[in-house]
mmCIF file of C-alpha atoms in Angstrom:
data_model
loop_
_atom_site.group_PDB
_atom_site.id
_atom_site.type_symbol
_atom_site.label_atom_id
_atom_site.label_comp_id
_atom_site.label_asym_id
_atom_site.label_seq_id
_atom_site.Cartn_x
_atom_site.Cartn_y
_atom_site.Cartn_z
ATOM 1 C CA MET A 1 -24.200 -65.650 -19.490
ATOM 2 C CA SER A 2 -23.369 -62.500 -21.455
ATOM 3 C CA GLU A 3 -25.410 -60.985 -24.245
ATOM 4 C CA TYR A 4 -22.990 -62.579 -26.710
ATOM 5 C CA MET A 5 -23.711 -66.057 -25.394
ATOM 6 C CA THR A 6 -27.473 -66.402 -25.052
ATOM 7 C CA PRO A 7 -29.118 -69.716 -25.252
ATOM 8 C CA ALA A 8 -32.004 -69.678 -27.620
ATOM 9 C CA VAL A 9 -33.646 -72.480 -25.512
ATOM 10 C CA PRO A 10 -33.048 -73.486 -21.813
ATOM 11 C CA ALA A 11 -30.173 -75.810 -21.444
ATOM 12 C CA GLY A 12 -30.896 -79.446 -21.405
ATOM 13 C CA GLN A 13 -33.614 -79.287 -24.083
ATOM 14 C CA GLY A 14 -31.352 -79.667 -26.974
ATOM 15 C CA ALA A 15 -30.968 -76.055 -27.617
ATOM 16 C CA SER A 16 -28.285 -74.520 -29.605
ATOM 17 C CA VAL A 17 -25.987 -71.987 -28.023
ATOM 18 C CA ARG A 18 -24.879 -69.042 -29.961
ATOM 19 C CA CYS A 19 -21.205 -68.038 -29.538
ATOM 20 C CA ALA A 20 -19.686 -64.619 -30.241
ATOM 21 C CA THR A 21 -17.801 -64.273 -33.446
ATOM 22 C CA ALA A 22 -14.245 -63.085 -33.561
ATOM 23 C CA GLU A 23 -15.343 -59.698 -34.813
ATOM 24 C CA GLU A 24 -17.860 -59.333 -31.859
ATOM 25 C CA MET A 25 -14.939 -60.331 -29.458
ATOM 26 C CA ALA A 26 -12.824 -57.757 -31.055
ATOM 27 C CA GLN A 27 -15.478 -55.095 -30.521
ATOM 28 C CA VAL A 28 -15.863 -56.237 -26.851
ATOM 29 C CA ARG A 29 -12.067 -56.049 -26.412
ATOM 30 C CA GLU A 30 -12.019 -52.566 -28.019
ATOM 31 C CA ARG A 31 -14.768 -51.326 -25.737
ATOM 32 C CA LEU A 32 -12.978 -52.842 -22.767
ATOM 33 C CA ALA A 33 -9.711 -51.185 -23.779
ATOM 34 C CA LYS A 34 -11.622 -47.841 -24.048
ATOM 35 C CA VAL A 35 -13.038 -48.267 -20.635
ATOM 36 C CA GLU A 36 -9.706 -49.225 -19.146
ATOM 37 C CA GLY A 37 -8.090 -46.305 -20.967
ATOM 38 C CA GLY A 38 -10.697 -43.995 -19.522
ATOM 39 C CA HIS A 39 -10.181 -45.484 -16.069
ATOM 40 C CA ASP A 40 -6.442 -44.849 -16.497
ATOM 41 C CA ASN A 41 -6.991 -41.329 -17.668
ATOM 42 C CA LEU A 42 -9.308 -40.687 -14.668
ATOM 43 C CA ARG A 43 -6.782 -42.118 -12.326
ATOM 44 C CA ASP A 44 -4.050 -40.008 -13.815
ATOM 45 C CA GLY A 45 -6.215 -36.901 -13.657
ATOM 46 C CA LEU A 46 -7.086 -37.595 -10.067
ATOM 47 C CA ASN A 47 -3.408 -38.003 -9.248
ATOM 48 C CA THR A 48 -2.588 -34.717 -11.011
ATOM 49 C CA LEU A 49 -5.478 -32.956 -9.183
ATOM 50 C CA SER A 50 -4.228 -34.514 -5.880
ATOM 51 C CA ARG A 51 -0.708 -33.141 -6.463
ATOM 52 C CA GLN A 52 -1.977 -29.794 -7.539
ATOM 53 C CA PHE A 53 -4.204 -29.583 -4.406
ATOM 54 C CA SER A 54 -1.187 -30.474 -2.200
ATOM 55 C CA ASP A 55 0.837 -27.882 -4.000
ATOM 56 C CA LEU A 56 -1.943 -25.297 -3.487
ATOM 57 C CA ARG A 57 -2.315 -26.192 0.162
ATOM 58 C CA ARG A 58 1.377 -25.986 0.754
ATOM 59 C CA ASP A 59 1.578 -22.679 -1.112
ATOM 60 C CA LEU A 60 -1.416 -21.223 0.785
ATOM 61 C CA THR A 61 -0.015 -22.406 4.097
ATOM 62 C CA ARG A 62 3.439 -20.836 3.275
ATOM 63 C CA THR A 63 1.619 -17.538 2.125
ATOM 64 C CA VAL A 64 -0.550 -17.350 5.268
ATOM 65 C CA SER A 65 2.524 -18.026 7.480
ATOM 66 C CA ASP A 66 4.521 -15.364 5.584
ATOM 67 C CA ASN A 67 1.637 -12.810 5.904
ATOM 68 C CA ALA A 68 1.225 -13.588 9.616
ATOM 69 C CA ALA A 69 4.930 -13.171 10.192
ATOM 70 C CA GLN A 70 4.840 -9.840 8.258
ATOM 71 C CA THR A 71 1.867 -8.621 10.169
ATOM 72 C CA ARG A 72 3.384 -9.538 13.516
ATOM 73 C CA ARG A 73 6.626 -7.555 12.371
ATOM 74 C CA GLU A 74 4.512 -4.572 11.418
ATOM 75 C CA ILE A 75 2.565 -4.723 14.765
ATOM 76 C CA MET A 76 5.717 -4.999 16.765
ATOM 77 C CA GLU A 77 7.271 -2.023 14.902
ATOM 78 C CA ARG A 78 4.183 0.072 15.621
ATOM 79 C CA VAL A 79 4.245 -1.030 19.254
ATOM 80 C CA ASP A 80 7.914 -0.116 19.434
ATOM 81 C CA ASP A 81 7.160 3.286 17.969
ATOM 82 C CA MET A 82 4.351 3.914 20.355
ATOM 83 C CA THR A 83 6.668 2.855 23.167
ATOM 84 C CA ASP A 84 9.310 5.234 21.980
ATOM 85 C CA THR A 85 6.849 8.006 21.706
ATOM 86 C CA ALA A 86 5.425 7.310 25.185
ATOM 87 C CA THR A 87 8.956 7.182 26.555
ATOM 88 C CA ALA A 88 9.799 10.522 25.003
ATOM 89 C CA ARG A 89 6.640 12.046 26.399
ATOM 90 C CA ASP A 90 7.374 10.558 29.852
ATOM 91 C CA THR A 91 10.889 12.080 29.655
ATOM 92 C CA GLU A 92 9.502 15.392 28.626
ATOM 93 C CA ILE A 93 6.803 15.410 31.358
ATOM 94 C CA SER A 94 9.349 14.256 33.950
ATOM 95 C CA GLY A 95 11.637 17.213 32.983
ATOM 96 C CA ARG A 96 8.749 19.662 33.257
ATOM 97 C CA LEU A 97 7.702 18.252 36.703
ATOM 98 C CA ALA A 98 11.372 18.468 37.791
ATOM 99 C CA ARG A 99 11.522 22.066 36.759
ATOM 100 C CA ILE A 100 8.193 22.817 38.527
ATOM 101 C CA GLU A 101 9.385 20.944 41.687
ATOM 102 C CA GLY A 102 12.596 22.951 41.634
ATOM 103 C CA GLY A 103 10.608 26.125 41.260
ATOM 104 C CA LEU A 104 8.300 25.172 44.089
ATOM 105 C CA LYS A 105 11.408 24.357 46.347
ATOM 106 C CA LEU A 106 12.852 27.705 45.489
ATOM 107 C CA THR A 107 9.612 29.392 46.281
ATOM 108 C CA SER A 108 9.229 27.559 49.466
ATOM 109 C CA TRP A 109 12.786 28.429 50.466
ATOM 110 C CA VAL A 110 12.333 32.042 49.724
ATOM 111 C CA THR A 111 9.042 32.140 51.639
ATOM 112 C CA MET A 112 10.440 30.380 54.569
ATOM 113 C CA THR A 113 13.536 32.644 54.594
ATOM 114 C CA PHE A 114 11.250 35.759 54.405
ATOM 115 C CA ILE A 115 9.056 34.404 57.274
ATOM 116 C CA VAL A 116 12.140 33.705 59.463
ATOM 117 C CA LEU A 117 13.627 37.101 58.707
ATOM 118 C CA ALA A 118 10.312 38.878 59.314
ATOM 119 C CA THR A 119 9.808 36.976 62.504
ATOM 120 C CA GLY A 120 13.333 37.644 63.573
ATOM 121 C CA LEU A 121 13.135 41.324 62.793
ATOM 122 C CA LEU A 122 9.800 41.617 64.530
ATOM 123 C CA GLY A 123 11.248 39.737 67.581
ATOM 124 C CA TRP A 124 14.266 42.123 67.616
ATOM 125 C CA GLY A 125 11.936 45.069 67.115
ATOM 126 C CA GLN A 126 9.878 44.090 70.211
ATOM 127 C CA ILE A 127 13.081 43.362 72.160
ATOM 128 C CA GLY A 128 14.394 46.903 71.092
ATOM 129 C CA ASP A 129 10.946 48.530 72.079
ATOM 130 C CA ALA A 130 11.014 46.792 75.349
ATOM 131 C CA ALA A 131 14.587 47.949 75.988
ATOM 132 C CA TRP A 132 13.753 51.401 74.995
ATOM 133 C CA SER A 133 10.746 51.622 77.288
ATOM 134 C CA PHE A 134 12.824 50.098 80.102
ATOM 135 C CA CYS A 135 15.514 52.819 79.629
ATOM 136 C CA LYS A 136 12.943 55.570 79.396
ATOM 137 C CA ARG A 137 11.428 54.453 82.751
ATOM 138 C CA ALA A 138 14.712 53.771 84.311
ATOM 139 C CA PHE A 139 15.945 57.197 83.456
ATOM 140 C CA GLY A 140 12.645 58.856 84.273
ATOM 141 C CA TYR A 141 11.407 59.860 80.870
ATOM 142 C CA GLY A 142 8.427 57.494 80.576
ATOM 143 C CA PRO A 143 5.159 56.885 82.442
#
């Protein structure tokens, strides 16, 4: 039993039962309406918070995705710049090496030509000396 219906004496002993008055029932209904209104306000507030949280989560996810995409683009631009710089350096170094290689080939060719000519001249000189010695002996001018 509620506080508004309290038996003064246990049932069955001829006790009188007190019933709530219309005014007390109106107060109970008013309190109940306030509680239900508060419950509705809480539910509406929770629904609003849930929507706001969902919106916030969606916005954060979108922002993180956008930032990640921007970061990836910036990193790839830097990598492309570094690749272009490395390619330019490689081209420059290759050009220098080609010039050095050409110089070495020219030097090698000049050296080999000099050696062949010197060897040839020395060989012809020896042949000439031998012929001169032979002629001197043949004609009686040498030892």
